[in-house]
PDB file of C-alpha atoms in Angstrom:
ATOM      1  CA  UNK A   1      79.895  43.203 103.907  1.00  0.00           C
ATOM      2  CA  UNK A   2      77.616  41.596 100.980  1.00  0.00           C
ATOM      3  CA  UNK A   3      77.268  38.284 102.931  1.00  0.00           C
ATOM      4  CA  UNK A   4      76.222  40.045 106.141  1.00  0.00           C
ATOM      5  CA  UNK A   5      78.736  38.499 108.290  1.00  0.00           C
ATOM      6  CA  UNK A   6      79.240  41.074 111.119  1.00  0.00           C
ATOM      7  CA  UNK A   7      81.864  43.194 112.467  1.00  0.00           C
ATOM      8  CA  UNK A   8      83.489  40.659 114.943  1.00  0.00           C
ATOM      9  CA  UNK A   9      86.807  39.232 114.480  1.00  0.00           C
ATOM     10  CA  UNK A  10      85.703  36.167 112.848  1.00  0.00           C
ATOM     11  CA  UNK A  11      83.886  38.440 109.892  1.00  0.00           C
ATOM     12  CA  UNK A  12      87.074  40.500 109.292  1.00  0.00           C
ATOM     13  CA  UNK A  13      88.991  37.385 109.339  1.00  0.00           C
ATOM     14  CA  UNK A  14      86.761  35.812 106.778  1.00  0.00           C
ATOM     15  CA  UNK A  15      86.780  39.463 104.395  1.00  0.00           C
ATOM     16  CA  UNK A  16      90.569  39.592 104.589  1.00  0.00           C
ATOM     17  CA  UNK A  17      91.300  36.439 103.269  1.00  0.00           C
ATOM     18  CA  UNK A  18      88.328  37.620 100.489  1.00  0.00           C
ATOM     19  CA  UNK A  19      91.136  40.624 100.306  1.00  0.00           C
ATOM     20  CA  UNK A  20      94.070  38.190  99.789  1.00  0.00           C
ATOM     21  CA  UNK A  21      92.475  35.933  97.766  1.00  0.00           C
ATOM     22  CA  UNK A  22      91.011  39.084  95.520  1.00  0.00           C
ATOM     23  CA  UNK A  23      94.853  40.016  95.375  1.00  0.00           C
ATOM     24  CA  UNK A  24      96.511  37.415  94.302  1.00  0.00           C
ATOM     25  CA  UNK A  25      93.575  36.604  91.124  1.00  0.00           C
ATOM     26  CA  UNK A  26      94.523  40.144  90.306  1.00  0.00           C
ATOM     27  CA  UNK A  27      98.235  39.531  90.680  1.00  0.00           C
ATOM     28  CA  UNK A  28      97.647  36.485  88.207  1.00  0.00           C
ATOM     29  CA  UNK A  29      95.344  38.597  85.868  1.00  0.00           C
ATOM     30  CA  UNK A  30      98.214  41.271  85.601  1.00  0.00           C
ATOM     31  CA  UNK A  31     100.332  38.508  85.255  1.00  0.00           C
ATOM     32  CA  UNK A  32      98.721  36.990  82.255  1.00  0.00           C
ATOM     33  CA  UNK A  33      97.677  40.281  80.556  1.00  0.00           C
ATOM     34  CA  UNK A  34     101.670  41.198  80.511  1.00  0.00           C
ATOM     35  CA  UNK A  35     102.117  37.494  79.279  1.00  0.00           C
ATOM     36  CA  UNK A  36      99.432  37.956  76.317  1.00  0.00           C
ATOM     37  CA  UNK A  37     100.379  41.452  75.349  1.00  0.00           C
ATOM     38  CA  UNK A  38     104.154  42.120  75.939  1.00  0.00           C
ATOM     39  CA  UNK A  39     106.953  40.119  75.329  1.00  0.00           C
ATOM     40  CA  UNK A  40     107.531  37.017  77.472  1.00  0.00           C
ATOM     41  CA  UNK A  41     110.711  38.614  78.672  1.00  0.00           C
ATOM     42  CA  UNK A  42     108.760  41.471  80.133  1.00  0.00           C
ATOM     43  CA  UNK A  43     107.018  38.871  82.738  1.00  0.00           C
ATOM     44  CA  UNK A  44     110.147  38.944  85.042  1.00  0.00           C
ATOM     45  CA  UNK A  45     110.178  35.033  84.762  1.00  0.00           C
ATOM     46  CA  UNK A  46     109.184  32.662  87.268  1.00  0.00           C
ATOM     47  CA  UNK A  47     107.594  34.369  90.145  1.00  0.00           C
ATOM     48  CA  UNK A  48     108.282  31.131  92.186  1.00  0.00           C
ATOM     49  CA  UNK A  49     111.639  30.771  91.083  1.00  0.00           C
ATOM     50  CA  UNK A  50     112.385  34.261  92.312  1.00  0.00           C
ATOM     51  CA  UNK A  51     110.502  33.697  95.632  1.00  0.00           C
ATOM     52  CA  UNK A  52     112.864  30.739  96.189  1.00  0.00           C
ATOM     53  CA  UNK A  53     116.031  31.903  95.274  1.00  0.00           C
ATOM     54  CA  UNK A  54     115.266  34.786  97.871  1.00  0.00           C
ATOM     55  CA  UNK A  55     114.553  32.372 100.830  1.00  0.00           C
ATOM     56  CA  UNK A  56     117.312  30.356  99.699  1.00  0.00           C
ATOM     57  CA  UNK A  57     119.636  32.824  99.897  1.00  0.00           C
ATOM     58  CA  UNK A  58     118.685  33.379 103.438  1.00  0.00           C
ATOM     59  CA  UNK A  59     120.102  31.841 106.697  1.00  0.00           C
ATOM     60  CA  UNK A  60     118.212  28.796 107.220  1.00  0.00           C
ATOM     61  CA  UNK A  61     116.929  29.484 103.452  1.00  0.00           C
ATOM     62  CA  UNK A  62     115.981  25.517 103.069  1.00  0.00           C
ATOM     63  CA  UNK A  63     113.894  25.606 106.038  1.00  0.00           C
ATOM     64  CA  UNK A  64     112.407  28.808 104.901  1.00  0.00           C
ATOM     65  CA  UNK A  65     111.758  26.982 101.394  1.00  0.00           C
ATOM     66  CA  UNK A  66     110.166  24.291 102.704  1.00  0.00           C
ATOM     67  CA  UNK A  67     107.927  25.730 104.885  1.00  0.00           C
ATOM     68  CA  UNK A  68     106.881  27.708 102.231  1.00  0.00           C
ATOM     69  CA  UNK A  69     106.169  24.308  99.876  1.00  0.00           C
ATOM     70  CA  UNK A  70     104.380  23.229 103.322  1.00  0.00           C
ATOM     71  CA  UNK A  71     102.041  26.501 102.986  1.00  0.00           C
ATOM     72  CA  UNK A  72     101.442  25.648  99.213  1.00  0.00           C
ATOM     73  CA  UNK A  73     100.389  21.655 100.124  1.00  0.00           C
ATOM     74  CA  UNK A  74      98.253  22.537 102.660  1.00  0.00           C
ATOM     75  CA  UNK A  75      96.458  24.953 100.329  1.00  0.00           C
ATOM     76  CA  UNK A  76      96.184  22.082  98.250  1.00  0.00           C
ATOM     77  CA  UNK A  77      94.643  19.685 100.872  1.00  0.00           C
ATOM     78  CA  UNK A  78      92.451  22.316 102.141  1.00  0.00           C
ATOM     79  CA  UNK A  79      91.247  22.879  98.316  1.00  0.00           C
ATOM     80  CA  UNK A  80      90.724  19.568  97.819  1.00  0.00           C
ATOM     81  CA  UNK A  81      89.008  19.150 101.424  1.00  0.00           C
ATOM     82  CA  UNK A  82      86.292  22.069 100.298  1.00  0.00           C
ATOM     83  CA  UNK A  83      85.259  20.618  97.034  1.00  0.00           C
ATOM     84  CA  UNK A  84      85.146  17.113  98.057  1.00  0.00           C
ATOM     85  CA  UNK A  85      82.939  17.920 101.106  1.00  0.00           C
ATOM     86  CA  UNK A  86      80.998  20.236  99.673  1.00  0.00           C
ATOM     87  CA  UNK A  87      81.628  22.862 101.962  1.00  0.00           C
ATOM     88  CA  UNK A  88      81.456  25.621  99.095  1.00  0.00           C
ATOM     89  CA  UNK A  89      77.356  24.616  99.168  1.00  0.00           C
ATOM     90  CA  UNK A  90      77.282  27.706 101.781  1.00  0.00           C
ATOM     91  CA  UNK A  91      78.132  29.945  99.175  1.00  0.00           C
ATOM     92  CA  UNK A  92      75.474  28.832  96.570  1.00  0.00           C
ATOM     93  CA  UNK A  93      72.728  31.087  97.137  1.00  0.00           C
ATOM     94  CA  UNK A  94      69.080  29.939  97.452  1.00  0.00           C
ATOM     95  CA  UNK A  95      68.067  32.363  94.903  1.00  0.00           C
ATOM     96  CA  UNK A  96      69.644  30.157  92.228  1.00  0.00           C
ATOM     97  CA  UNK A  97      67.468  28.156  90.422  1.00  0.00           C
ATOM     98  CA  UNK A  98      66.993  24.356  91.220  1.00  0.00           C
ATOM     99  CA  UNK A  99      68.056  23.729  87.530  1.00  0.00           C
ATOM    100  CA  UNK A 100      70.923  25.548  87.584  1.00  0.00           C
ATOM    101  CA  UNK A 101      71.427  24.448  91.299  1.00  0.00           C
ATOM    102  CA  UNK A 102      72.872  20.952  90.594  1.00  0.00           C
ATOM    103  CA  UNK A 103      75.130  22.244  87.761  1.00  0.00           C
ATOM    104  CA  UNK A 104      76.415  24.739  90.064  1.00  0.00           C
ATOM    105  CA  UNK A 105      77.114  22.305  92.744  1.00  0.00           C
ATOM    106  CA  UNK A 106      78.874  19.919  90.251  1.00  0.00           C
ATOM    107  CA  UNK A 107      80.931  22.642  88.864  1.00  0.00           C
ATOM    108  CA  UNK A 108      82.324  24.175  92.266  1.00  0.00           C
ATOM    109  CA  UNK A 109      83.079  20.316  93.275  1.00  0.00           C
ATOM    110  CA  UNK A 110      84.857  19.711  90.102  1.00  0.00           C
ATOM    111  CA  UNK A 111      86.889  23.156  90.174  1.00  0.00           C
ATOM    112  CA  UNK A 112      88.111  23.191  93.900  1.00  0.00           C
ATOM    113  CA  UNK A 113      89.326  19.515  93.155  1.00  0.00           C
ATOM    114  CA  UNK A 114      91.487  21.002  89.988  1.00  0.00           C
ATOM    115  CA  UNK A 115      92.377  24.138  92.151  1.00  0.00           C
ATOM    116  CA  UNK A 116      93.637  21.519  95.248  1.00  0.00           C
ATOM    117  CA  UNK A 117      95.718  19.942  92.431  1.00  0.00           C
ATOM    118  CA  UNK A 118      97.399  22.679  91.366  1.00  0.00           C
ATOM    119  CA  UNK A 119      98.629  23.613  94.014  1.00  0.00           C
ATOM    120  CA  UNK A 120      99.595  20.491  95.535  1.00  0.00           C
ATOM    121  CA  UNK A 121     101.609  20.172  92.364  1.00  0.00           C
ATOM    122  CA  UNK A 122     103.554  23.625  92.721  1.00  0.00           C
ATOM    123  CA  UNK A 123     104.261  22.671  96.587  1.00  0.00           C
ATOM    124  CA  UNK A 124     105.526  19.360  95.411  1.00  0.00           C
ATOM    125  CA  UNK A 125     107.631  21.270  92.856  1.00  0.00           C
ATOM    126  CA  UNK A 126     108.886  23.973  95.239  1.00  0.00           C
ATOM    127  CA  UNK A 127     109.310  21.284  97.850  1.00  0.00           C
ATOM    128  CA  UNK A 128     112.006  19.780  95.230  1.00  0.00           C
ATOM    129  CA  UNK A 129     113.377  23.109  95.331  1.00  0.00           C
ATOM    130  CA  UNK A 130     113.868  23.012  99.009  1.00  0.00           C
ATOM    131  CA  UNK A 131     115.819  19.774  99.549  1.00  0.00           C
ATOM    132  CA  UNK A 132     118.029  20.345  96.485  1.00  0.00           C
ATOM    133  CA  UNK A 133     118.751  23.786  97.100  1.00  0.00           C
ATOM    134  CA  UNK A 134     117.946  24.764  93.732  1.00  0.00           C
ATOM    135  CA  UNK A 135     115.678  27.530  92.730  1.00  0.00           C
ATOM    136  CA  UNK A 136     115.256  26.715  89.698  1.00  0.00           C
ATOM    137  CA  UNK A 137     113.049  23.652  90.466  1.00  0.00           C
ATOM    138  CA  UNK A 138     110.247  25.861  92.074  1.00  0.00           C
ATOM    139  CA  UNK A 139     107.445  25.653  89.683  1.00  0.00           C
ATOM    140  CA  UNK A 140     104.343  27.994  89.293  1.00  0.00           C
ATOM    141  CA  UNK A 141     101.314  27.162  87.189  1.00  0.00           C
ATOM    142  CA  UNK A 142     103.130  26.952  83.881  1.00  0.00           C
ATOM    143  CA  UNK A 143     105.209  24.157  85.632  1.00  0.00           C
ATOM    144  CA  UNK A 144     102.627  22.366  87.141  1.00  0.00           C
ATOM    145  CA  UNK A 145     100.700  22.237  83.528  1.00  0.00           C
ATOM    146  CA  UNK A 146     104.248  20.750  82.219  1.00  0.00           C
ATOM    147  CA  UNK A 147     104.588  18.165  85.208  1.00  0.00           C
ATOM    148  CA  UNK A 148     100.964  16.928  84.504  1.00  0.00           C
ATOM    149  CA  UNK A 149     101.592  16.912  80.822  1.00  0.00           C
ATOM    150  CA  UNK A 150     104.664  14.443  80.810  1.00  0.00           C
ATOM    151  CA  UNK A 151     103.176  12.230  83.261  1.00  0.00           C
ATOM    152  CA  UNK A 152     101.622   8.838  82.090  1.00  0.00           C
ATOM    153  CA  UNK A 153      98.300   9.849  79.742  1.00  0.00           C
ATOM    154  CA  UNK A 154      99.330  13.341  80.892  1.00  0.00           C
ATOM    155  CA  UNK A 155      97.278  14.762  77.786  1.00  0.00           C
ATOM    156  CA  UNK A 156      94.336  13.464  79.545  1.00  0.00           C
ATOM    157  CA  UNK A 157      94.959  14.324  82.648  1.00  0.00           C
ATOM    158  CA  UNK A 158      95.942  17.675  81.536  1.00  0.00           C
ATOM    159  CA  UNK A 159      92.786  17.937  79.950  1.00  0.00           C
ATOM    160  CA  UNK A 160      90.649  16.973  82.898  1.00  0.00           C
ATOM    161  CA  UNK A 161      92.242  19.644  85.384  1.00  0.00           C
ATOM    162  CA  UNK A 162      91.912  22.507  82.629  1.00  0.00           C
ATOM    163  CA  UNK A 163      88.233  21.517  82.410  1.00  0.00           C
ATOM    164  CA  UNK A 164      87.991  21.455  86.303  1.00  0.00           C
ATOM    165  CA  UNK A 165      89.642  25.236  86.174  1.00  0.00           C
ATOM    166  CA  UNK A 166      86.814  25.978  83.874  1.00  0.00           C
ATOM    167  CA  UNK A 167      84.721  24.725  85.729  1.00  0.00           C
ATOM    168  CA  UNK A 168      85.687  26.765  89.163  1.00  0.00           C
ATOM    169  CA  UNK A 169      85.369  29.825  86.775  1.00  0.00           C
ATOM    170  CA  UNK A 170      81.800  28.741  85.471  1.00  0.00           C
ATOM    171  CA  UNK A 171      81.167  28.201  89.319  1.00  0.00           C
ATOM    172  CA  UNK A 172      82.347  31.489  90.633  1.00  0.00           C
ATOM    173  CA  UNK A 173      80.323  33.647  87.534  1.00  0.00           C
ATOM    174  CA  UNK A 174      77.160  32.009  88.376  1.00  0.00           C
ATOM    175  CA  UNK A 175      77.710  31.903  92.243  1.00  0.00           C
ATOM    176  CA  UNK A 176      78.347  35.811  91.675  1.00  0.00           C
ATOM    177  CA  UNK A 177      75.388  36.663  89.228  1.00  0.00           C
ATOM    178  CA  UNK A 178      73.020  35.538  91.854  1.00  0.00           C
ATOM    179  CA  UNK A 179      75.021  37.073  94.727  1.00  0.00           C
ATOM    180  CA  UNK A 180      75.353  40.339  93.308  1.00  0.00           C
ATOM    181  CA  UNK A 181      71.366  40.550  91.801  1.00  0.00           C
ATOM    182  CA  UNK A 182      69.484  38.536  94.639  1.00  0.00           C
ATOM    183  CA  UNK A 183      72.019  38.395  97.949  1.00  0.00           C
TER     184      UNK A 183
END
């Protein structure tokens, strides 16, 4: 309980969300390491595509895949809202020096907006897979980046989203440094 939230149901739910988030990021890390150090065939393919395949094979599979798409889209909207409303401000420790706090706030806003965009695109690709009953249309982050790169001014948009994701990483590294040593 590093944030001293207590042991009530709300505090346990928050820590559960942190655990889930950590598991997702850990899984992504394992996937990236496997992609970097092993052949691309060993990654098991597009995990969203395999998830869409499993969903589409179930009774009411298109509906289930549509619900999954709505969840991805909901996460994207939440990330956009979280960034634009600066709700992440509560994570910026008072111990962060003033000169770093301004940079940290900007990095957080840009980072959360970029994450929201990526989640929305993944949701859109998953929705296309659900509507067409074609699991191969379900996209992962690589497909989301490909989608961005083929849009008008795609390389600029892709660069902006990439910069935004770097800002998100910087935000979390700086935040973690001050929470760890001063929280």
